[in-house]
N, CA, C and O atoms as a MOPAC input file, in Angstrom:
PM7 MOZYME 1SCF
protein

 N    -18.60500 1    -3.83700 1    22.68100 1
 C    -17.85700 1    -3.28700 1    21.56500 1
 C    -18.57800 1    -2.03100 1    21.08300 1
 O    -19.80200 1    -2.02600 1    20.95800 1
 N    -17.84000 1    -0.99300 1    20.81900 1
 C    -18.40900 1     0.26200 1    20.35400 1
 C    -18.85600 1     0.12800 1    18.90400 1
 O    -18.26600 1    -0.61800 1    18.12300 1
 N    -19.89300 1     0.85200 1    18.56500 1
 C    -20.38700 1     0.84600 1    17.18900 1
 C    -19.34800 1     1.48300 1    16.27200 1
 O    -18.66500 1     2.43700 1    16.64500 1
 N    -19.24800 1     0.94000 1    15.08600 1
 C    -18.29300 1     1.45400 1    14.10800 1
 C    -19.01400 1     2.25900 1    13.04800 1
 O    -20.15500 1     1.96900 1    12.68800 1
 N    -18.33400 1     3.26300 1    12.56100 1
 C    -18.86800 1     3.99800 1    11.41800 1
 C    -18.57600 1     3.19000 1    10.16200 1
 O    -17.79300 1     2.24000 1    10.18700 1
 N    -19.20500 1     3.57300 1     9.08200 1
 C    -18.96100 1     2.89400 1     7.81300 1
 C    -17.48400 1     3.00000 1     7.43100 1
 O    -16.88400 1     2.02400 1     6.97900 1
 N    -16.90200 1     4.18400 1     7.61200 1
 C    -15.49000 1     4.38000 1     7.26700 1
 C    -14.58500 1     3.49500 1     8.11600 1
 O    -13.60400 1     2.94800 1     7.61200 1
 N    -14.90600 1     3.35000 1     9.39700 1
 C    -14.10200 1     2.49400 1    10.28400 1
 C    -14.20400 1     1.03800 1     9.86800 1
 O    -13.20600 1     0.31700 1     9.87500 1
 N    -15.40300 1     0.59800 1     9.50500 1
 C    -15.58200 1    -0.79100 1     9.03700 1
 C    -14.80500 1    -1.02400 1     7.75700 1
 O    -14.15000 1    -2.05300 1     7.59700 1
 N    -14.88000 1    -0.04800 1     6.82800 1
 C    -14.14900 1    -0.19400 1     5.56600 1
 C    -12.64900 1    -0.25900 1     5.80700 1
 O    -11.95500 1    -1.07200 1     5.19700 1
 N    -12.14700 1     0.59300 1     6.69200 1
 C    -10.71200 1     0.58100 1     6.99800 1
 C    -10.31000 1    -0.75500 1     7.62000 1
 O     -9.26600 1    -1.31100 1     7.28100 1
 N    -11.13000 1    -1.26200 1     8.52000 1
 C    -10.83200 1    -2.55500 1     9.15300 1
 C    -10.85400 1    -3.67000 1     8.11800 1
 O    -10.00100 1    -4.55800 1     8.14900 1
 N    -11.81200 1    -3.63600 1     7.20700 1
 C    -11.88300 1    -4.65000 1     6.15400 1
 C    -10.68100 1    -4.57400 1     5.22300 1
 O    -10.14200 1    -5.60100 1     4.81000 1
 N    -10.25800 1    -3.34400 1     4.88900 1
 C     -9.06400 1    -3.19000 1     4.03900 1
 C     -7.83300 1    -3.76300 1     4.72200 1
 O     -7.03900 1    -4.47100 1     4.10200 1
 N     -7.67900 1    -3.44600 1     6.01800 1
 C     -6.52300 1    -3.98200 1     6.76300 1
 C     -6.54700 1    -5.49900 1     6.79400 1
 O     -5.52400 1    -6.14500 1     6.56600 1
 N     -7.71600 1    -6.07200 1     7.07600 1
 C     -7.82800 1    -7.53200 1     7.14100 1
 C     -7.51300 1    -8.16500 1     5.79000 1
 O     -6.82500 1    -9.18400 1     5.72700 1
 N     -8.01100 1    -7.57000 1     4.71700 1
 C     -7.74400 1    -8.09300 1     3.37500 1
 C     -6.26400 1    -8.00100 1     3.05200 1
 O     -5.68500 1    -8.94300 1     2.51300 1
 N     -5.64000 1    -6.85500 1     3.38300 1
 C     -4.21500 1    -6.68800 1     3.14300 1
 C     -3.42400 1    -7.73800 1     3.91800 1
 O     -2.52000 1    -8.36700 1     3.36900 1
 N     -3.76100 1    -7.92700 1     5.19200 1
 C     -3.03300 1    -8.89700 1     6.01800 1
 C     -3.18700 1   -10.31600 1     5.48300 1
 O     -2.23800 1   -11.09900 1     5.51500 1
 N     -4.37400 1   -10.64600 1     4.99400 1
 C     -4.59200 1   -11.97700 1     4.42400 1
 C     -3.75000 1   -12.16500 1     3.16700 1
 O     -3.08300 1   -13.18700 1     3.00800 1
 N     -3.78200 1   -11.17800 1     2.27500 1
 C     -3.00400 1   -11.28100 1     1.04100 1
 C     -1.50800 1   -11.26800 1     1.33000 1
 O     -0.73900 1   -11.95300 1     0.65600 1
 N     -1.09100 1   -10.49500 1     2.32500 1
 C      0.32100 1   -10.46300 1     2.67700 1
 C      0.77300 1   -11.81800 1     3.20700 1
 O      1.87000 1   -12.27300 1     2.88300 1
 N     -0.04900 1   -12.45700 1     4.00700 1
 C      0.30100 1   -13.78500 1     4.51600 1
 C      0.42000 1   -14.78700 1     3.37100 1
 O      1.33700 1   -15.60700 1     3.35200 1
 N     -0.51000 1   -14.72000 1     2.41600 1
 C     -0.45500 1   -15.62000 1     1.26100 1
 C      0.79500 1   -15.36600 1     0.41900 1
 O      1.45800 1   -16.30400 1    -0.02400 1
 N      1.10500 1   -14.09900 1     0.20800 1
 C      2.25700 1   -13.75800 1    -0.61600 1
 C      3.57500 1   -14.00700 1     0.10700 1
 O      4.59400 1   -14.24300 1    -0.54200 1
 N      3.57600 1   -13.95900 1     1.42600 1
 C      4.82000 1   -14.17700 1     2.16000 1
 C      5.35400 1   -15.58900 1     1.94000 1
 O      6.55000 1   -15.83600 1     2.09500 1
 N      4.47500 1   -16.50500 1     1.58300 1
 C      4.91500 1   -17.87200 1     1.27900 1
 C      5.84600 1   -17.87700 1     0.06900 1
 O      6.62600 1   -18.81200 1    -0.11100 1
 N      5.76800 1   -16.83700 1    -0.75900 1
 C      6.64900 1   -16.72300 1    -1.92400 1
 C      7.92000 1   -15.96700 1    -1.59800 1
 O      8.74800 1   -15.72700 1    -2.47700 1
 N      8.07900 1   -15.59100 1    -0.34200 1
 C      9.30600 1   -14.93400 1     0.08400 1
 C      9.26500 1   -13.42800 1    -0.11100 1
 O      8.19100 1   -12.83700 1    -0.23400 1
 N     10.45300 1   -12.80300 1    -0.14000 1
 C     10.54300 1   -11.34900 1    -0.22900 1
 C      9.85900 1   -10.76400 1    -1.46600 1
 O      9.31000 1    -9.66400 1    -1.40400 1
 N      9.88600 1   -11.47300 1    -2.56400 1
 C      9.23300 1   -10.96700 1    -3.77600 1
 C      7.72800 1   -10.82900 1    -3.56400 1
 O      7.13100 1    -9.82900 1    -3.96400 1
 N      7.12400 1   -11.81700 1    -2.94400 1
 C      5.69900 1   -11.75600 1    -2.66200 1
 C      5.35700 1   -10.62700 1    -1.70500 1
 O      4.35300 1    -9.93800 1    -1.88200 1
 N      6.19400 1   -10.44000 1    -0.69100 1
 C      5.96000 1    -9.34700 1     0.25600 1
 C      6.10500 1    -7.98900 1    -0.42100 1
 O      5.33300 1    -7.07200 1    -0.14100 1
 N      7.08000 1    -7.85300 1    -1.30200 1
 C      7.25900 1    -6.58700 1    -2.02200 1
 C      6.02800 1    -6.28800 1    -2.87800 1
 O      5.57800 1    -5.14400 1    -2.93300 1
 N      5.48100 1    -7.30600 1    -3.54500 1
 C      4.27500 1    -7.10300 1    -4.34200 1
 C      3.12300 1    -6.64100 1    -3.46000 1
 O      2.34200 1    -5.77100 1    -3.84800 1
 N      3.02300 1    -7.22100 1    -2.28500 1
 C      1.96700 1    -6.85100 1    -1.35500 1
 C      2.09900 1    -5.39900 1    -0.91000 1
 O      1.11000 1    -4.66800 1    -0.87000 1
 N      3.31900 1    -4.97900 1    -0.57600 1
 C      3.53800 1    -3.59900 1    -0.13600 1
 C      3.32400 1    -2.61400 1    -1.27700 1
 O      2.82500 1    -1.51400 1    -1.04000 1
 N      3.68300 1    -2.97000 1    -2.50200 1
 C      3.44200 1    -2.07000 1    -3.63500 1
 C      1.94600 1    -1.89300 1    -3.86000 1
 O      1.48000 1    -0.78500 1    -4.12300 1
 N      1.20100 1    -2.97900 1    -3.75700 1
 C     -0.25200 1    -2.90300 1    -3.89000 1
 C     -0.84600 1    -2.00400 1    -2.80700 1
 O     -1.72000 1    -1.18300 1    -3.08500 1
 N     -0.37500 1    -2.16100 1    -1.58600 1
 C     -0.87400 1    -1.34900 1    -0.47200 1
 C     -0.50700 1     0.12400 1    -0.65700 1
 O     -1.31600 1     1.00300 1    -0.36100 1
 N      0.69900 1     0.40000 1    -1.14100 1
 C      1.12100 1     1.78400 1    -1.36900 1
 C      0.20900 1     2.46400 1    -2.38200 1
 O     -0.17700 1     3.61700 1    -2.18800 1
 N     -0.13900 1     1.76600 1    -3.45600 1
 C     -1.05100 1     2.34100 1    -4.45400 1
 C     -2.42700 1     2.60100 1    -3.85000 1
 O     -3.04200 1     3.62900 1    -4.12800 1
 N     -2.90700 1     1.68200 1    -3.03300 1
 C     -4.22200 1     1.85600 1    -2.40900 1
 C     -4.22900 1     3.04300 1    -1.44300 1
 O     -5.17500 1     3.83000 1    -1.42700 1
 N     -3.18400 1     3.16500 1    -0.64800 1
 C     -3.09200 1     4.29100 1     0.29200 1
 C     -3.01500 1     5.60600 1    -0.47600 1
 O     -3.67800 1     6.57700 1    -0.11400 1
 N     -2.21400 1     5.63900 1    -1.53000 1
 C     -2.07900 1     6.86200 1    -2.32400 1
 C     -3.41300 1     7.25900 1    -2.94900 1
 O     -3.76800 1     8.43800 1    -2.95800 1
 N     -4.14500 1     6.29500 1    -3.46500 1
 C     -5.43900 1     6.59500 1    -4.08000 1
 C     -6.42300 1     7.14900 1    -3.04800 1
 O     -7.16300 1     8.09200 1    -3.32800 1
 N     -6.42100 1     6.55800 1    -1.86200 1
 C     -7.30400 1     7.02900 1    -0.79400 1
 C     -6.93200 1     8.43600 1    -0.35900 1
 O     -7.80400 1     9.28800 1    -0.18500 1
 N     -5.63800 1     8.68100 1    -0.18400 1
 C     -5.18700 1    10.01700 1     0.22500 1
 C     -5.49800 1    11.05300 1    -0.84300 1
 O     -5.84900 1    12.18900 1    -0.52500 1
 N     -5.37200 1    10.66900 1    -2.10200 1
 C     -5.67600 1    11.58600 1    -3.19700 1
 C     -7.14700 1    12.01300 1    -3.13300 1
 O     -7.46600 1    13.18800 1    -3.31000 1
 N     -8.02700 1    11.06000 1    -2.88100 1
 C     -9.45600 1    11.37000 1    -2.77700 1
 C     -9.74100 1    12.31300 1    -1.61100 1
 O    -10.71900 1    13.05900 1    -1.63900 1
 N     -8.88800 1    12.28100 1    -0.58700 1
 C     -9.06100 1    13.14300 1     0.57800 1
 C     -8.42900 1    14.51200 1     0.38600 1
 O     -8.44500 1    15.34000 1     1.29700 1
 N     -7.87300 1    14.75300 1    -0.79700 1
 C     -7.32000 1    16.06400 1    -1.10100 1
 C     -5.81100 1    16.19100 1    -0.96200 1
 O     -5.27600 1    17.29200 1    -1.09700 1
 N     -5.11900 1    15.10300 1    -0.69700 1
 C     -3.65900 1    15.13900 1    -0.59000 1
 C     -3.07000 1    15.15200 1    -1.99800 1
 O     -2.97800 1    14.11400 1    -2.65500 1
 N     -2.68100 1    16.32100 1    -2.44400 1
 C     -2.21400 1    16.47600 1    -3.82300 1
 C     -0.79900 1    15.96100 1    -4.04700 1
 O     -0.42600 1    15.68600 1    -5.18800 1
 N     -0.01300 1    15.82400 1    -3.00800 1
 C      1.39100 1    15.41600 1    -3.16300 1
 C      1.64400 1    13.92400 1    -2.96700 1
 O      2.77600 1    13.46100 1    -3.10600 1
 N      0.61100 1    13.18300 1    -2.65200 1
 C      0.82700 1    11.78000 1    -2.30000 1
 C      1.47300 1    10.97700 1    -3.43100 1
 O      2.39200 1    10.19700 1    -3.18100 1
 N      1.01000 1    11.15600 1    -4.66700 1
 C      1.59100 1    10.39700 1    -5.78000 1
 C      3.01000 1    10.86600 1    -6.08100 1
 O      3.86300 1    10.05700 1    -6.44600 1
 N      3.27400 1    12.17200 1    -5.93200 1
 C      4.63800 1    12.67200 1    -6.12600 1
 C      5.58700 1    12.05300 1    -5.10800 1
 O      6.70500 1    11.66600 1    -5.45000 1
 N      5.14200 1    11.96000 1    -3.86300 1
 C      5.97400 1    11.37100 1    -2.81800 1
 C      6.25100 1     9.89600 1    -3.10800 1
 O      7.38900 1     9.44300 1    -2.98900 1
 N      5.21300 1     9.14900 1    -3.48700 1
 C      5.40700 1     7.73600 1    -3.81500 1
 C      6.34800 1     7.59100 1    -5.00900 1
 O      7.22000 1     6.72200 1    -5.01800 1
 N      6.17000 1     8.43600 1    -6.00300 1
 C      7.01900 1     8.39300 1    -7.18700 1
 C      8.48100 1     8.65600 1    -6.83100 1
 O      9.37000 1     7.94600 1    -7.30100 1
 N      8.73600 1     9.67300 1    -6.00200 1
 C     10.11700 1     9.97800 1    -5.58900 1
 C     10.71800 1     8.82000 1    -4.79800 1
 O     11.89100 1     8.49000 1    -4.97000 1
 N      9.92500 1     8.21200 1    -3.94100 1
 C     10.41700 1     7.08900 1    -3.14700 1
 C     10.84200 1     5.93100 1    -4.03900 1
 O     11.91300 1     5.35100 1    -3.85400 1
 N     10.00200 1     5.60400 1    -4.99900 1
 C     10.32700 1     4.50300 1    -5.91800 1
 C     11.51500 1     4.87000 1    -6.80400 1
 O     12.38200 1     4.03600 1    -7.06200 1
 N     11.55300 1     6.10900 1    -7.26400 1
 C     12.67900 1     6.55500 1    -8.10000 1
 C     13.99200 1     6.46000 1    -7.34400 1
 O     15.00100 1     6.04900 1    -7.91700 1
 N     14.00000 1     6.83300 1    -6.06500 1
 C     15.21200 1     6.70700 1    -5.24500 1
 C     15.65000 1     5.26100 1    -5.12400 1
 O     16.83700 1     4.95200 1    -5.23100 1
 N     14.69100 1     4.37700 1    -4.90100 1
 C     15.00600 1     2.95000 1    -4.76900 1
 C     15.60400 1     2.42700 1    -6.07800 1
 O     16.61500 1     1.72500 1    -6.07100 1
 N     14.97900 1     2.77100 1    -7.18200 1
 C     15.45900 1     2.31100 1    -8.49700 1
 C     16.87800 1     2.81100 1    -8.74600 1
 O     17.74000 1     2.04600 1    -9.18000 1
 N     17.12100 1     4.08100 1    -8.47700 1
 C     18.46100 1     4.62200 1    -8.73900 1
 C     19.51800 1     3.96100 1    -7.85200 1
 O     20.67500 1     3.84100 1    -8.25600 1
 N     19.14100 1     3.54100 1    -6.67800 1
 C     20.08000 1     2.87400 1    -5.77700 1
 C     20.44700 1     1.47100 1    -6.26300 1
 O     21.59000 1     1.04300 1    -6.10500 1
 N     19.48800 1     0.75100 1    -6.85300 1
 C     19.72600 1    -0.64000 1    -7.21800 1
 C     19.88100 1    -0.89100 1    -8.72100 1
 O     20.19700 1    -2.00900 1    -9.12900 1
 N     19.66500 1     0.11500 1    -9.52900 1
 C     19.69600 1    -0.06800 1   -10.96900 1
 C     21.08000 1    -0.36100 1   -11.49900 1
 O     21.21600 1    -1.06100 1   -12.50200 1
 N     22.08000 1     0.13800 1   -10.87700 1
 C     23.45600 1     0.01700 1   -11.36700 1
 C     23.95300 1    -1.37400 1   -11.28800 1
 O     25.09400 1    -1.64400 1   -11.66200 1

């Protein structure tokens, strides 16, 4: 097995944690899965923001706003 960098280990740990929590939440059905994906979206946005992606939160906000406008009625 090739040696991993600290960033690679952290990314692998984040994925494993997300997958574990998603499996636990999936037992609650679609609502649990939606909560899991919302949590992951916030984590990805925060990470991208730290890397200099200035539009990441705007994109997430527009995506959620579109979803809300579609189902709010």
